[in-house]
Structures are given as structure tokens and as C-alpha cells.
Coordinates of N, CA and C in Angstrom, one line a residue:
M1220 N -45.0 14.5 -48.4 CA -44.9 15.4 -47.2 C -43.5 15.3 -46.7
P1221 N -42.9 16.5 -46.4 CA -41.5 16.5 -45.9 C -41.4 15.8 -44.6
P1222 N -40.2 15.2 -44.3 CA -39.9 14.4 -43.1 C -40.2 15.2 -41.8
L1223 N -39.9 16.5 -41.8 CA -40.1 17.3 -40.6 C -41.6 17.4 -40.3
A1224 N -42.4 17.7 -41.4 CA -43.8 17.8 -41.3 C -44.4 16.5 -40.8
R1225 N -43.9 15.3 -41.3 CA -44.4 14.0 -40.8 C -44.1 13.8 -39.3
A1226 N -42.9 14.2 -38.9 CA -42.5 14.1 -37.5 C -43.4 14.9 -36.6
V1227 N -43.7 16.2 -37.0 CA -44.6 17.0 -36.2 C -46.0 16.5 -36.2
L1228 N -46.5 16.0 -37.3 CA -47.8 15.4 -37.3 C -47.9 14.1 -36.4
A1229 N -46.8 13.3 -36.5 CA -46.8 12.1 -35.6 C -46.8 12.5 -34.1
I1230 N -46.0 13.5 -33.8 CA -46.0 13.9 -32.4 C -47.3 14.5 -31.9
A1231 N -47.9 15.3 -32.8 CA -49.2 15.8 -32.5 C -50.3 14.7 -32.3
L1232 N -50.3 13.7 -33.1 CA -51.2 12.6 -33.0 C -50.9 11.8 -31.7
L1233 N -49.7 11.6 -31.3 CA -49.4 10.9 -30.1 C -49.9 11.7 -28.9
V1234 N -49.7 13.0 -28.9 CA -50.1 13.8 -27.8 C -51.7 13.8 -27.7
L1235 N -52.3 13.9 -28.8 CA -53.8 13.8 -28.8 C -54.3 12.5 -28.3
A1236 N -53.6 11.4 -28.7 CA -54.0 10.1 -28.2 C -53.8 9.9 -26.7
A1237 N -52.8 10.6 -26.2 CA -52.5 10.5 -24.8 C -53.3 11.4 -23.9
C1238 N -54.2 12.2 -24.5 CA -55.0 13.1 -23.7 C -56.1 12.4 -22.9
E1239 N -56.3 12.7 -21.7 CA -57.3 12.1 -20.8 C -58.0 13.3 -20.1
T1240 N -59.2 13.0 -19.6 CA -59.9 14.0 -18.8 C -59.6 13.7 -17.3
V1241 N -59.2 14.7 -16.5 CA -59.0 14.6 -15.1 C -60.3 14.4 -14.4
P1242 N -60.4 13.4 -13.5 CA -61.6 13.2 -12.7 C -61.9 14.5 -11.9
I1243 N -63.2 14.7 -11.7 CA -63.7 15.8 -10.9 C -63.6 17.2 -11.7
T1244 N -62.4 17.6 -12.1 CA -62.3 18.9 -12.7 C -62.7 18.9 -14.1
G1245 N -62.5 17.8 -14.8 CA -62.9 17.7 -16.2 C -61.8 18.3 -17.1
R1246 N -60.7 18.7 -16.6 CA -59.6 19.3 -17.4 C -58.9 18.2 -18.2
S1247 N -58.4 18.6 -19.4 CA -57.6 17.6 -20.2 C -56.1 17.7 -19.8
Q1248 N -55.5 16.5 -19.8 CA -54.1 16.5 -19.6 C -53.5 15.3 -20.3
V1249 N -52.2 15.4 -20.6 CA -51.5 14.3 -21.3 C -51.0 13.3 -20.4
Q1250 N -51.4 12.0 -20.6 CA -51.0 10.9 -19.8 C -50.2 9.9 -20.7
L1251 N -48.9 9.9 -20.6 CA -48.1 9.1 -21.4 C -47.9 7.7 -20.9
L1252 N -48.2 7.5 -19.6 CA -48.1 6.2 -18.9 C -49.5 5.7 -18.6
P1253 N -49.8 4.5 -18.9 CA -51.1 3.9 -18.5 C -51.2 4.0 -16.9
E1254 N -52.4 4.1 -16.4 CA -52.6 4.2 -15.0 C -52.1 2.9 -14.3
S1255 N -52.2 1.8 -14.9 CA -51.6 0.6 -14.2 C -50.1 0.7 -14.0
A1256 N -49.4 1.3 -15.0 CA -48.0 1.5 -14.8 C -47.7 2.5 -13.7
E1257 N -48.5 3.6 -13.6 CA -48.3 4.6 -12.6 C -48.5 3.9 -11.2
L1258 N -49.6 3.1 -11.1 CA -49.9 2.5 -9.8 C -48.7 1.6 -9.4
Q1259 N -48.1 0.8 -10.3 CA -47.0 0.0 -10.0 C -45.8 0.8 -9.5
L1260 N -45.5 1.9 -10.3 CA -44.4 2.8 -9.9 C -44.6 3.4 -8.5
G1261 N -45.9 3.8 -8.2 CA -46.2 4.3 -6.9 C -46.0 3.3 -5.8
L1262 N -46.4 2.1 -6.0 CA -46.2 1.0 -5.0 C -44.7 0.7 -4.8
D1263 N -44.0 0.6 -5.9 CA -42.5 0.4 -5.8 C -41.8 1.5 -5.1
S1264 N -42.2 2.8 -5.4 CA -41.6 3.9 -4.7 C -42.0 3.9 -3.2
Y1265 N -43.2 3.6 -2.9 CA -43.7 3.6 -1.5 C -42.9 2.5 -0.7
Q1266 N -42.7 1.4 -1.3 CA -41.9 0.3 -0.6 C -40.5 0.8 -0.4
E1267 N -39.9 1.5 -1.3 CA -38.6 2.1 -1.2 C -38.5 3.1 -0.1
V1268 N -39.5 4.0 0.0 CA -39.6 5.0 1.1 C -39.7 4.3 2.4
L1269 N -40.5 3.3 2.5 CA -40.6 2.6 3.8 C -39.3 1.9 4.2
K1270 N -38.5 1.5 3.3 CA -37.2 0.9 3.6 C -36.2 1.9 4.1
K1271 N -36.3 3.1 3.5 CA -35.3 4.1 3.8 C -35.6 5.1 4.9
S1272 N -36.9 5.1 5.3 CA -37.4 6.1 6.2 C -37.7 5.4 7.5
R1273 N -37.9 6.2 8.6 CA -38.3 5.7 9.9 C -39.8 5.9 10.0
V1274 N -40.5 4.9 10.1 CA -42.0 5.0 10.3 C -42.2 5.3 11.7
S1275 N -43.1 6.3 12.0 CA -43.4 6.7 13.4 C -44.1 5.6 14.1
Q1276 N -43.7 5.5 15.4 CA -44.4 4.6 16.3 C -45.4 5.3 17.2
D1277 N -45.6 6.6 16.9 CA -46.6 7.3 17.7 C -48.0 6.9 17.3
R1278 N -48.6 6.2 18.2 CA -50.0 5.6 18.0 C -51.0 6.7 17.7
G1279 N -50.9 7.8 18.5 CA -51.8 8.9 18.3 C -51.7 9.6 16.9
A1280 N -50.5 9.8 16.5 CA -50.3 10.5 15.2 C -50.7 9.5 14.1
N1281 N -50.4 8.3 14.2 CA -50.8 7.3 13.2 C -52.3 7.2 13.1
E1282 N -52.9 7.1 14.2 CA -54.4 7.0 14.2 C -55.0 8.3 13.6
Q1283 N -54.6 9.4 14.0 CA -55.1 10.7 13.4 C -54.9 10.8 11.9
V1284 N -53.7 10.5 11.4 CA -53.4 10.6 10.0 C -54.3 9.6 9.2
T1285 N -54.4 8.4 9.7 CA -55.2 7.4 9.1 C -56.7 7.7 9.1
R1286 N -57.2 8.2 10.2 CA -58.6 8.5 10.3 C -59.0 9.6 9.4
V1287 N -58.2 10.7 9.5 CA -58.5 11.9 8.7 C -58.3 11.6 7.2
G1288 N -57.2 10.9 6.9 CA -56.9 10.6 5.5 C -58.0 9.7 4.9
R1289 N -58.4 8.7 5.6 CA -59.4 7.8 5.2 C -60.8 8.5 4.9
R1290 N -61.1 9.4 5.7 CA -62.4 10.2 5.5 C -62.3 10.9 4.2
I1291 N -61.2 11.5 3.9 CA -61.0 12.3 2.7 C -61.0 11.4 1.5
A1292 N -60.2 10.3 1.6 CA -60.1 9.4 0.5 C -61.5 8.7 0.1
D1293 N -62.3 8.4 1.2 CA -63.6 7.8 1.0 C -64.5 8.8 0.3
A1294 N -64.4 10.1 0.5 CA -65.2 11.1 -0.1 C -65.0 11.3 -1.6
T1295 N -63.8 10.8 -2.0 CA -63.4 11.0 -3.5 C -64.1 10.0 -4.3
G1296 N -64.5 8.8 -3.8 CA -65.1 7.8 -4.6 C -64.0 7.0 -5.4
C1297 N -62.8 7.4 -5.3 CA -61.7 6.7 -6.0 C -61.3 5.4 -5.2
D1298 N -61.2 4.3 -5.9 CA -61.0 3.1 -5.2 C -59.6 2.6 -5.1
Y1299 N -58.6 3.6 -5.0 CA -57.2 3.2 -4.8 C -57.1 2.5 -3.5
P1300 N -56.0 1.7 -3.4 CA -55.8 1.0 -2.1 C -55.0 2.0 -1.2
W1301 N -55.7 3.0 -0.7 CA -55.1 4.1 0.1 C -54.4 3.6 1.3
E1302 N -53.2 4.2 1.5 CA -52.4 3.9 2.7 C -51.9 5.3 3.2
F1303 N -52.0 5.5 4.5 CA -51.5 6.7 5.1 C -50.5 6.4 6.2
T1304 N -49.3 6.9 6.0 CA -48.1 6.5 6.8 C -47.5 7.8 7.4
V1305 N -47.2 7.7 8.7 CA -46.5 8.8 9.3 C -45.0 8.5 9.4
L1306 N -44.2 9.4 8.9 CA -42.7 9.2 8.9 C -42.1 10.1 9.9
D1307 N -41.2 9.5 10.7 CA -40.6 10.2 11.8 C -39.4 11.1 11.2
D1308 N -39.7 12.3 11.0 CA -38.8 13.2 10.3 C -39.2 14.7 10.7
K1309 N -38.2 15.5 11.0 CA -38.5 16.9 11.4 C -39.1 17.8 10.3
Q1310 N -39.0 17.4 9.0 CA -39.4 18.3 8.0 C -41.0 18.5 8.0
A1311 N -41.4 19.7 7.7 CA -42.8 20.0 7.7 C -43.3 19.8 6.3
N1312 N -43.7 18.5 6.0 CA -44.1 18.2 4.6 C -44.9 16.9 4.6
A1313 N -45.5 16.6 3.5 CA -46.2 15.4 3.2 C -46.2 15.2 1.7
F1314 N -46.4 14.0 1.3 CA -46.4 13.7 -0.2 C -47.3 12.5 -0.4
C1315 N -47.7 12.4 -1.7 CA -48.6 11.3 -2.1 C -48.0 10.7 -3.4
L1316 N -47.9 9.4 -3.4 CA -47.4 8.7 -4.6 C -48.6 8.2 -5.4
P1317 N -48.4 7.9 -6.7 CA -49.5 7.3 -7.5 C -50.1 6.1 -6.8
G1318 N -51.4 6.1 -6.9 CA -52.1 5.0 -6.3 C -52.6 5.2 -4.9
G1319 N -52.3 6.3 -4.3 CA -52.9 6.6 -3.0 C -52.0 6.3 -1.8
K1320 N -50.7 6.3 -2.0 CA -49.8 6.0 -0.9 C -49.3 7.4 -0.4
V1321 N -49.9 7.8 0.8 CA -49.7 9.1 1.3 C -48.7 9.0 2.6
C1322 N -47.7 9.8 2.6 CA -46.8 9.9 3.7 C -46.8 11.3 4.3
V1323 N -46.9 11.4 5.6 CA -46.9 12.6 6.4 C -45.7 12.6 7.3
Y1324 N -44.9 13.6 7.3 CA -43.7 13.7 8.2 C -44.2 14.3 9.5
T1325 N -43.6 13.8 10.6 CA -44.0 14.2 11.9 C -43.8 15.7 12.1
G1326 N -42.9 16.3 11.4 CA -42.6 17.7 11.5 C -43.7 18.7 11.1
I1327 N -44.7 18.2 10.4 CA -45.8 19.0 10.0 C -46.9 19.0 11.0
L1328 N -47.0 18.0 11.8 CA -48.1 17.8 12.8 C -48.2 19.0 13.8
P1329 N -47.1 19.5 14.3 CA -47.3 20.7 15.2 C -47.8 21.9 14.4
I1330 N -47.7 22.0 13.2 CA -48.2 23.1 12.4 C -49.7 22.9 12.0
T1331 N -50.1 21.7 11.7 CA -51.5 21.4 11.4 C -52.4 21.6 12.6
L1332 N -51.9 21.3 13.8 CA -52.5 21.4 15.1 C -53.7 20.5 15.4
D1333 N -54.6 20.3 14.4 CA -55.8 19.5 14.7 C -56.2 18.8 13.5
D1334 N -57.4 18.1 13.5 CA -57.9 17.3 12.4 C -58.2 18.3 11.2
A1335 N -58.7 19.5 11.4 CA -59.0 20.4 10.3 C -57.7 20.8 9.6
G1336 N -56.7 21.1 10.3 CA -55.4 21.5 9.7 C -54.8 20.4 9.0
L1337 N -54.8 19.2 9.6 CA -54.3 18.0 8.9 C -55.1 17.7 7.6
A1338 N -56.5 17.9 7.7 CA -57.3 17.6 6.5 C -56.9 18.5 5.4
A1339 N -56.5 19.7 5.6 CA -56.1 20.6 4.5 C -54.9 20.0 3.8
V1340 N -53.9 19.5 4.6 CA -52.7 18.9 4.0 C -53.1 17.6 3.3
L1341 N -53.8 16.8 3.9 CA -54.1 15.5 3.3 C -55.1 15.6 2.1
G1342 N -55.9 16.6 2.2 CA -56.8 16.9 1.0 C -56.0 17.2 -0.2
L1343 N -55.0 18.0 -0.1 CA -54.1 18.3 -1.2 C -53.4 17.1 -1.7
E1344 N -52.9 16.3 -0.8 CA -52.2 15.1 -1.2 C -53.1 14.1 -1.9
V1345 N -54.3 13.9 -1.4 CA -55.3 13.0 -2.1 C -55.7 13.6 -3.4
A1346 N -55.8 14.9 -3.5 CA -56.1 15.5 -4.8 C -55.0 15.2 -5.8
H1347 N -53.8 15.3 -5.4 CA -52.7 14.9 -6.3 C -52.8 13.5 -6.9
A1348 N -53.2 12.6 -6.0 CA -53.4 11.2 -6.4 C -54.5 11.0 -7.5
I1349 N -55.7 11.6 -7.2 CA -56.8 11.4 -8.1 C -56.6 12.1 -9.4
A1350 N -55.8 13.2 -9.4 CA -55.6 14.0 -10.6 C -54.4 13.4 -11.3
R1351 N -53.8 12.4 -10.8 CA -52.6 11.7 -11.4 C -51.5 12.6 -11.7
H1352 N -51.1 13.3 -10.6 CA -50.0 14.2 -10.7 C -48.7 13.5 -10.4
G1353 N -48.7 12.2 -10.1 CA -47.5 11.5 -9.6 C -46.4 11.5 -10.6
R1354 N -46.6 11.7 -11.9 CA -45.5 11.7 -12.9 C -44.7 12.9 -12.8
T1355 N -45.2 14.0 -12.1 CA -44.4 15.2 -12.0 C -43.9 15.5 -10.6
H1356 N -44.6 15.0 -9.6 CA -44.2 15.3 -8.2 C -43.3 14.2 -7.7
R1357 N -42.3 14.6 -6.9 CA -41.3 13.7 -6.4 C -41.3 13.7 -4.9
T1358 N -40.8 12.6 -4.3 CA -40.5 12.6 -2.9 C -39.4 13.7 -2.6
P1359 N -39.6 14.5 -1.6 CA -38.6 15.5 -1.3 C -37.2 14.9 -1.1
R1360 N -36.2 15.6 -1.6 CA -34.8 15.2 -1.4 C -34.4 15.3 0.0
G1361 N -33.6 14.3 0.4 CA -33.0 14.4 1.7 C -33.9 14.0 2.8
S1362 N -35.1 13.5 2.5 CA -36.1 13.1 3.5 C -35.8 11.8 4.1
A1363 N -35.3 10.8 3.3 CA -35.1 9.5 3.9 C -33.8 9.5 4.7
K1364 N -33.9 8.9 5.8 CA -32.7 8.8 6.7 C -32.3 7.4 6.9

């Protein structure tokens, strides 16, 4: 077998071996990192975000984000060590790191208005975590102050 054909076959076998089924949707996707490595990367990134960002001291916002986020996370049946953190920043955004570390910027709260609006945002972020999208989604640039 020619070297190029061997290389193509080897790559194809590696991709097939890395295929996993996404929970809930049943779709197949390639996972090159084991979940344990993703979880550690998520935790490391989360700790870095907390060092560089200003965590909100607004008790009402923190309580709402934690309460709504916890209800959504509990409904998934996924046993990640979920954490929901409000970051004091004007941008209207939120993100989730592998392993269920969810951050919500205070700038999105006036847009979400209430628990239902916040649930729409947090539902998307929780879905990213359980679908293991962390290897492609990044913390928005310029968010850490």
C-alpha cells in the first residue's frame, strides 16, 4: 500500500475511533480529547477568568443566575459540578466552559429582563456544556478587565 494511502487510512481510523454520540440529540461528533481532560481545561480556564474578571457583588443578580441556572442544570441529569457566576462587565453576553462553569455578564441582565429571559440564555450555555462544545467555543476577547 502506498504511503499516502496508509496515511489517509490511519487518519480515517483515528477519526472513527474518536467519534462519540452527543447526549440527548444522539448526533455523532469527533472528540479528540477525553472528557476528563476537557473538564480539567474548563476548570483551569474558569479559575483564570475569576482571577482576571470582576465578580459581581450584586446579591440579587447572583441569586437569580444561580437559581435559574441550577434548575436548568438539574433538568439535564448531567452531574457536572455546575457553577454559575455573574461577572461585572457591560457586555451583553454569557459563556460556558467545559464541565459546567457558566459565566453571565451583568450587561445581559437588562436584556433578559426576568427569569424566563435569563433561562433562554442559560439554557443555551448549559446545552453547550452537555454537548461538549467547549473545544470550539472561547471566552469572548476583551471581556476580562
